[in-house]
mmCIF file of C-alpha atoms and ligand atoms in Angstrom:
data_model
loop_
_atom_site.group_PDB
_atom_site.id
_atom_site.type_symbol
_atom_site.label_atom_id
_atom_site.label_comp_id
_atom_site.label_asym_id
_atom_site.label_seq_id
_atom_site.Cartn_x
_atom_site.Cartn_y
_atom_site.Cartn_z
ATOM 1 C CA MET A 19 -120.865 -20.095 -150.775
ATOM 2 C CA PRO A 20 -120.586 -19.200 -147.085
ATOM 3 C CA VAL A 21 -117.899 -20.738 -144.894
ATOM 4 C CA ALA A 22 -118.004 -21.494 -141.184
ATOM 5 C CA LEU A 23 -115.646 -21.363 -138.265
ATOM 6 C CA VAL A 24 -116.574 -23.617 -135.364
ATOM 7 C CA GLY A 25 -114.875 -22.589 -132.148
ATOM 8 C CA GLY A 26 -114.096 -24.960 -129.317
ATOM 9 C CA THR A 27 -113.227 -24.284 -125.688
ATOM 10 C CA GLY A 28 -111.950 -20.732 -125.271
ATOM 11 C CA ILE A 29 -113.176 -19.497 -128.637
ATOM 12 C CA TYR A 30 -116.489 -17.801 -127.962
ATOM 13 C CA ASN A 31 -116.456 -14.914 -130.435
ATOM 14 C CA LEU A 32 -114.635 -13.434 -133.414
ATOM 15 C CA PRO A 33 -112.669 -10.504 -131.952
ATOM 16 C CA GLY A 34 -113.106 -7.276 -133.905
ATOM 17 C CA ILE A 35 -115.688 -8.695 -136.309
ATOM 18 C CA GLU A 36 -119.241 -7.388 -136.316
ATOM 19 C CA VAL A 37 -121.798 -10.198 -136.259
ATOM 20 C CA GLU A 38 -125.539 -10.748 -136.077
ATOM 21 C CA GLU A 39 -126.779 -13.408 -133.673
ATOM 22 C CA LYS A 40 -129.280 -15.891 -135.096
ATOM 23 C CA LEU A 41 -131.124 -18.913 -133.689
ATOM 24 C CA ILE A 42 -131.797 -21.571 -136.294
ATOM 25 C CA THR A 43 -134.286 -24.333 -135.544
ATOM 26 C CA ASN A 44 -134.412 -27.543 -137.553
ATOM 27 C CA GLN A 45 -135.744 -31.064 -136.966
ATOM 28 C CA TYR A 46 -132.759 -31.814 -134.670
ATOM 29 C CA GLY A 47 -133.032 -28.805 -132.376
ATOM 30 C CA THR A 48 -131.825 -25.217 -132.265
ATOM 31 C CA ALA A 49 -128.397 -23.862 -133.134
ATOM 32 C CA LEU A 50 -127.035 -20.459 -132.188
ATOM 33 C CA VAL A 51 -124.924 -18.966 -134.965
ATOM 34 C CA TYR A 52 -123.300 -15.621 -135.593
ATOM 35 C CA LEU A 53 -123.455 -14.219 -139.110
ATOM 36 C CA GLY A 54 -120.527 -12.010 -140.087
ATOM 37 C CA LYS A 55 -121.154 -8.526 -141.465
ATOM 38 C CA GLY A 56 -119.364 -6.309 -143.991
ATOM 39 C CA GLU A 57 -116.119 -7.864 -145.177
ATOM 40 C CA TYR A 58 -117.057 -11.067 -143.317
ATOM 41 C CA GLU A 59 -120.615 -11.472 -144.585
ATOM 42 C CA ASP A 60 -119.845 -14.920 -146.002
ATOM 43 C CA VAL A 61 -118.525 -16.151 -142.630
ATOM 44 C CA VAL A 62 -120.698 -17.984 -140.103
ATOM 45 C CA PHE A 63 -119.376 -18.489 -136.585
ATOM 46 C CA LEU A 64 -120.600 -21.141 -134.181
ATOM 47 C CA THR A 65 -119.223 -21.647 -130.697
ATOM 48 C CA ARG A 66 -119.714 -25.300 -129.840
ATOM 49 C CA HIS A 67 -120.164 -25.056 -126.067
ATOM 50 C CA GLY A 68 -122.248 -21.854 -126.190
ATOM 51 C CA ALA A 69 -121.095 -18.267 -125.650
ATOM 52 C CA ASP A 70 -120.794 -18.827 -121.896
ATOM 53 C CA HIS A 71 -119.497 -22.416 -122.144
ATOM 54 C CA THR A 72 -122.545 -24.069 -120.610
ATOM 55 C CA THR A 73 -122.912 -27.070 -122.940
ATOM 56 C CA PRO A 74 -120.707 -30.063 -122.042
ATOM 57 C CA PRO A 75 -119.188 -32.177 -124.848
ATOM 58 C CA HIS A 76 -121.699 -35.035 -124.604
ATOM 59 C CA LYS A 77 -124.650 -32.621 -124.645
ATOM 60 C CA VAL A 78 -123.647 -30.566 -127.699
ATOM 61 C CA ASN A 79 -126.384 -30.896 -130.317
ATOM 62 C CA TYR A 80 -123.975 -31.740 -133.120
ATOM 63 C CA ARG A 81 -126.729 -32.577 -135.593
ATOM 64 C CA ALA A 82 -128.657 -29.334 -135.046
ATOM 65 C CA ASN A 83 -125.417 -27.358 -135.440
ATOM 66 C CA ILE A 84 -124.186 -29.033 -138.623
ATOM 67 C CA LYS A 85 -127.653 -29.051 -140.224
ATOM 68 C CA ALA A 86 -128.013 -25.328 -139.441
ATOM 69 C CA LEU A 87 -124.705 -24.625 -141.173
ATOM 70 C CA LYS A 88 -125.746 -26.741 -144.150
ATOM 71 C CA ASP A 89 -129.065 -24.877 -144.428
ATOM 72 C CA LEU A 90 -127.163 -21.580 -144.422
ATOM 73 C CA GLY A 91 -125.357 -22.891 -147.509
ATOM 74 C CA VAL A 92 -122.020 -23.479 -145.780
ATOM 75 C CA ALA A 93 -119.688 -25.488 -148.015
ATOM 76 C CA ARG A 94 -116.530 -25.444 -145.891
ATOM 77 C CA ILE A 95 -115.938 -25.611 -142.135
ATOM 78 C CA MET A 96 -112.776 -24.895 -140.152
ATOM 79 C CA SER A 97 -113.065 -26.273 -136.663
ATOM 80 C CA THR A 98 -110.955 -25.907 -133.521
ATOM 81 C CA TYR A 99 -110.544 -28.200 -130.538
ATOM 82 C CA ALA A 100 -108.827 -27.828 -127.183
ATOM 83 C CA VAL A 101 -107.141 -31.160 -126.464
ATOM 84 C CA GLY A 102 -104.699 -33.026 -124.304
ATOM 85 C CA ALA A 103 -101.418 -34.103 -125.916
ATOM 86 C CA ILE A 104 -100.901 -37.831 -125.618
ATOM 87 C CA THR A 105 -97.451 -37.627 -127.134
ATOM 88 C CA ARG A 106 -94.838 -34.930 -126.698
ATOM 89 C CA ASP A 107 -94.558 -34.755 -130.499
ATOM 90 C CA TYR A 108 -97.541 -32.394 -130.302
ATOM 91 C CA PRO A 109 -96.357 -29.839 -127.741
ATOM 92 C CA VAL A 110 -98.716 -27.867 -125.559
ATOM 93 C CA MET A 111 -99.573 -24.469 -127.122
ATOM 94 C CA ASP A 112 -98.444 -25.479 -130.631
ATOM 95 C CA LEU A 113 -101.201 -26.330 -133.097
ATOM 96 C CA ALA A 114 -101.850 -29.823 -134.430
ATOM 97 C CA VAL A 115 -103.402 -30.267 -137.865
ATOM 98 C CA LEU A 116 -105.856 -33.151 -137.700
ATOM 99 C CA ARG A 117 -105.710 -35.810 -140.413
ATOM 100 C CA ASP A 118 -107.499 -38.761 -138.826
ATOM 101 C CA PHE A 119 -109.524 -39.801 -135.786
ATOM 102 C CA LEU A 120 -110.288 -42.681 -133.450
ATOM 103 C CA ASP A 121 -113.867 -42.493 -132.213
ATOM 104 C CA PHE A 122 -114.502 -43.730 -128.657
ATOM 105 C CA THR A 123 -117.670 -41.722 -128.082
ATOM 106 C CA SER A 124 -120.930 -43.427 -127.245
ATOM 107 C CA GLY A 125 -124.549 -42.531 -126.613
ATOM 108 C CA ARG A 126 -124.470 -39.521 -128.925
ATOM 109 C CA GLU A 127 -126.630 -38.771 -131.955
ATOM 110 C CA PHE A 128 -123.874 -39.487 -134.450
ATOM 111 C CA THR A 129 -125.533 -39.755 -137.861
ATOM 112 C CA PHE A 130 -128.102 -38.166 -140.155
ATOM 113 C CA PHE A 131 -128.704 -41.574 -141.717
ATOM 114 C CA ASP A 132 -130.988 -43.027 -139.126
ATOM 115 C CA GLU A 133 -134.302 -42.021 -140.565
ATOM 116 C CA ILE A 134 -136.333 -43.833 -143.141
ATOM 117 C CA THR A 135 -136.687 -40.613 -145.135
ATOM 118 C CA ARG A 136 -132.937 -40.274 -145.707
ATOM 119 C CA GLY A 137 -132.480 -43.921 -146.572
ATOM 120 C CA VAL A 138 -129.223 -45.750 -145.989
ATOM 121 C CA GLY A 139 -125.970 -43.859 -146.416
ATOM 122 C CA HIS A 140 -122.342 -44.587 -145.529
ATOM 123 C CA VAL A 141 -119.985 -41.648 -145.584
ATOM 124 C CA GLU A 142 -116.496 -42.515 -146.763
ATOM 125 C CA MET A 143 -113.829 -41.514 -144.210
ATOM 126 C CA SER A 144 -110.532 -42.175 -146.047
ATOM 127 C CA ALA A 145 -109.702 -38.467 -145.701
ATOM 128 C CA PRO A 146 -111.979 -37.099 -142.961
ATOM 129 C CA PHE A 147 -110.183 -33.731 -142.961
ATOM 130 C CA CYS A 148 -109.904 -31.680 -146.167
ATOM 131 C CA PRO A 149 -106.311 -32.038 -147.479
ATOM 132 C CA ILE A 150 -106.435 -28.697 -149.310
ATOM 133 C CA MET A 151 -107.439 -26.648 -146.274
ATOM 134 C CA SER A 152 -105.083 -28.660 -144.052
ATOM 135 C CA ALA A 153 -102.145 -27.834 -146.348
ATOM 136 C CA LYS A 154 -103.174 -24.170 -146.286
ATOM 137 C CA ILE A 155 -103.148 -24.179 -142.450
ATOM 138 C CA LEU A 156 -99.532 -25.374 -142.508
ATOM 139 C CA GLU A 157 -98.572 -22.832 -145.169
ATOM 140 C CA LEU A 158 -100.152 -19.815 -143.436
ATOM 141 C CA ALA A 159 -99.342 -20.675 -139.795
ATOM 142 C CA PRO A 160 -95.930 -18.891 -139.666
ATOM 143 C CA LYS A 161 -97.567 -15.649 -140.897
ATOM 144 C CA HIS A 162 -99.769 -15.811 -137.773
ATOM 145 C CA ASP A 163 -96.878 -16.566 -135.441
ATOM 146 C CA ILE A 164 -98.085 -20.116 -134.880
ATOM 147 C CA LYS A 165 -96.073 -23.321 -134.708
ATOM 148 C CA CYS A 166 -98.039 -26.044 -136.389
ATOM 149 C CA HIS A 167 -97.471 -29.806 -136.510
ATOM 150 C CA ASP A 168 -98.996 -31.959 -139.201
ATOM 151 C CA GLY A 169 -100.467 -35.449 -139.139
ATOM 152 C CA ALA A 170 -102.332 -35.631 -135.850
ATOM 153 C CA THR A 171 -104.801 -38.394 -135.088
ATOM 154 C CA TYR A 172 -107.515 -37.171 -132.716
ATOM 155 C CA VAL A 173 -108.851 -39.593 -130.136
ATOM 156 C CA ALA A 174 -112.460 -38.692 -129.353
ATOM 157 C CA THR A 175 -113.572 -39.734 -125.877
ATOM 158 C CA ASN A 176 -117.036 -39.343 -124.434
ATOM 159 C CA GLY A 177 -116.072 -37.307 -121.383
ATOM 160 C CA PRO A 178 -116.886 -35.306 -119.486
ATOM 161 C CA ARG A 179 -114.309 -37.006 -117.290
ATOM 162 C CA PHE A 180 -110.668 -36.995 -118.334
ATOM 163 C CA GLU A 181 -108.907 -40.255 -119.127
ATOM 164 C CA SER A 182 -107.019 -42.620 -116.869
ATOM 165 C CA PRO A 183 -103.258 -43.164 -117.472
ATOM 166 C CA ALA A 184 -103.972 -46.689 -118.733
ATOM 167 C CA GLU A 185 -106.475 -45.358 -121.250
ATOM 168 C CA ILE A 186 -103.967 -42.809 -122.510
ATOM 169 C CA LYS A 187 -101.349 -45.564 -122.845
ATOM 170 C CA MET A 188 -103.841 -47.572 -124.887
ATOM 171 C CA TYR A 189 -104.617 -44.585 -127.128
ATOM 172 C CA GLN A 190 -100.864 -44.068 -127.669
ATOM 173 C CA MET A 191 -100.519 -47.720 -128.679
ATOM 174 C CA LEU A 192 -103.387 -47.311 -131.122
ATOM 175 C CA GLY A 193 -101.662 -44.391 -132.828
ATOM 176 C CA GLY A 194 -103.515 -41.460 -131.272
ATOM 177 C CA HIS A 195 -101.717 -38.132 -130.802
ATOM 178 C CA VAL A 196 -104.205 -35.796 -129.134
ATOM 179 C CA VAL A 197 -107.322 -36.461 -127.088
ATOM 180 C CA GLY A 198 -110.528 -34.475 -126.802
ATOM 181 C CA MET A 199 -114.268 -34.912 -126.440
ATOM 182 C CA THR A 200 -115.909 -33.192 -129.402
ATOM 183 C CA CYS A 201 -114.420 -33.921 -132.822
ATOM 184 C CA CYS A 202 -116.696 -36.945 -133.146
ATOM 185 C CA PRO A 203 -119.392 -36.946 -134.303
ATOM 186 C CA GLU A 204 -118.884 -33.385 -135.636
ATOM 187 C CA VAL A 205 -116.505 -34.278 -138.467
ATOM 188 C CA VAL A 206 -118.613 -37.278 -139.493
ATOM 189 C CA LEU A 207 -121.867 -35.311 -139.592
ATOM 190 C CA ALA A 208 -120.282 -32.614 -141.757
ATOM 191 C CA GLY A 209 -119.097 -35.323 -144.148
ATOM 192 C CA GLU A 210 -122.556 -36.869 -144.272
ATOM 193 C CA LEU A 211 -123.973 -33.540 -145.453
ATOM 194 C CA GLY A 212 -121.186 -33.072 -148.010
ATOM 195 C CA ILE A 213 -119.450 -30.213 -146.193
ATOM 196 C CA ASN A 214 -115.665 -29.924 -146.470
ATOM 197 C CA PHE A 215 -114.147 -29.988 -143.035
ATOM 198 C CA ALA A 216 -110.664 -29.229 -141.713
ATOM 199 C CA ALA A 217 -109.538 -28.814 -138.137
ATOM 200 C CA VAL A 218 -106.795 -27.813 -135.767
ATOM 201 C CA ALA A 219 -106.317 -28.947 -132.206
ATOM 202 C CA LEU A 220 -104.649 -26.881 -129.513
ATOM 203 C CA PRO A 221 -103.084 -29.029 -126.787
ATOM 204 C CA ILE A 222 -103.639 -27.231 -123.475
ATOM 205 C CA ASN A 223 -102.243 -30.001 -121.245
ATOM 206 C CA LEU A 224 -100.267 -33.206 -121.311
ATOM 207 C CA ALA A 225 -102.713 -36.096 -121.048
ATOM 208 C CA ALA A 226 -103.124 -38.297 -117.977
ATOM 209 C CA GLY A 227 -100.040 -40.252 -116.976
ATOM 210 C CA LEU A 228 -97.570 -38.057 -118.869
ATOM 211 C CA GLU A 229 -97.172 -35.950 -115.726
ATOM 212 C CA ASP A 230 -98.140 -36.575 -112.083
ATOM 213 C CA LYS A 231 -101.386 -34.707 -112.564
ATOM 214 C CA ILE A 232 -103.096 -32.809 -115.354
ATOM 215 C CA THR A 233 -102.097 -29.161 -115.513
ATOM 216 C CA ILE A 234 -103.966 -26.899 -117.906
ATOM 217 C CA VAL A 235 -101.517 -24.391 -119.362
ATOM 218 C CA GLU A 236 -102.844 -20.838 -119.339
ATOM 219 C CA ASP A 237 -99.686 -18.890 -120.241
ATOM 220 C CA ASN A 238 -100.144 -16.846 -123.364
ATOM 221 C CA ILE A 239 -103.347 -18.702 -124.181
ATOM 222 C CA GLU A 240 -105.409 -15.676 -125.228
ATOM 223 C CA LYS A 241 -102.758 -14.599 -127.719
ATOM 224 C CA VAL A 242 -102.517 -18.125 -129.123
ATOM 225 C CA ARG A 243 -106.300 -18.313 -129.474
ATOM 226 C CA ALA A 244 -106.481 -14.924 -131.208
ATOM 227 C CA ASN A 245 -103.753 -15.993 -133.637
ATOM 228 C CA MET A 246 -105.583 -19.252 -134.197
ATOM 229 C CA VAL A 247 -108.839 -17.502 -135.141
ATOM 230 C CA ALA A 248 -106.966 -15.187 -137.516
ATOM 231 C CA LEU A 249 -105.279 -18.217 -139.099
ATOM 232 C CA MET A 250 -108.572 -20.071 -139.566
ATOM 233 C CA LEU A 251 -110.190 -17.054 -141.238
ATOM 234 C CA ASP A 252 -107.132 -16.666 -143.472
ATOM 235 C CA VAL A 253 -107.344 -20.340 -144.488
ATOM 236 C CA LEU A 254 -111.037 -20.023 -145.347
ATOM 237 C CA LYS A 255 -110.339 -16.866 -147.377
ATOM 238 C CA ASN A 256 -107.433 -18.419 -149.268
ATOM 239 C CA THR A 257 -109.070 -21.678 -150.296
ATOM 240 C CA SER A 258 -112.141 -22.151 -152.447
ATOM 241 C CA ASP A 259 -115.101 -24.503 -152.602
ATOM 242 C CA ASP A 260 -113.930 -25.743 -156.030
ATOM 243 C CA GLN A 261 -110.527 -26.859 -154.722
ATOM 244 C CA CYS A 262 -111.957 -28.871 -151.849
ATOM 245 C CA GLN A 263 -113.742 -32.175 -152.149
ATOM 246 C CA ALA A 264 -116.019 -33.361 -149.362
ATOM 247 C CA PRO A 265 -116.140 -37.050 -148.390
ATOM 248 C CA ILE A 266 -118.463 -39.046 -150.624
ATOM 249 C CA LEU A 267 -121.417 -41.226 -149.699
ATOM 250 C CA LEU A 268 -121.272 -44.905 -150.585
HETATM 251 N N1 HPA B 328 -108.531 -35.174 -122.315
HETATM 252 C C1 HPA B 328 -109.717 -35.000 -122.932
HETATM 253 N N2 HPA B 328 -110.137 -33.819 -123.378
HETATM 254 C C2 HPA B 328 -109.343 -32.754 -123.193
HETATM 255 C C3 HPA B 328 -108.101 -32.878 -122.548
HETATM 256 C C4 HPA B 328 -107.667 -34.154 -122.086
HETATM 257 O O1 HPA B 328 -106.577 -34.331 -121.517
HETATM 258 N N3 HPA B 328 -107.556 -31.620 -122.522
HETATM 259 C C5 HPA B 328 -108.451 -30.799 -123.130
HETATM 260 N N4 HPA B 328 -109.540 -31.484 -123.541
#
């Protein structure tokens, strides 16, 4: 079945890969996807903030996007997030493999189970991120010249503002490692539709309070992003639908 790569900030296309642009409309809205051609015909690419980064985190139509991928038959998603590091254990410009999340978003459409027609459903979140694909990220990262750190808990904030130092201190105390604005509800919605989901975060700054002011690191970023995309495609190619088990509904 097809697989999908969802790109976050800075990842707006698949360099060197021919794609066909397609708008998919469903009951939640319209999603813009790019269908790979030739060798990549089973790859769907979606860039979360739009090709020209015009959609802010709280306005992304997460449901339209995930439903569009589901309707294309996508069984596995690899997703990327630009984040702030809230601990120096996840250095800026190294990748963090996500294993868990803390959801502080609000006011977003965060579930498919809010309509009478779908009934009541509770997706199980003991392992929100696919362990098989996550292990493959760690295994293949050195081949793509990427330093990768396992075990990150992603703190999802509503944005679009950044956090205060006191908030970051609180997130540290709660066990968060990186902070961003988009992983929730994306990972949850994929789980609700039975799609395997794994993700990497790229810290591009130290979070509020770790330094005097937030500085977004730009050095080498294009190379890191290109390596990241190559790694994600490699992970999707070297894992299979059969190996991966999506979260179950209770
Ligand atoms: N906070 C929230 N989201 C972010 C950050 C941050 O420090 N850096 C990149 N996305």
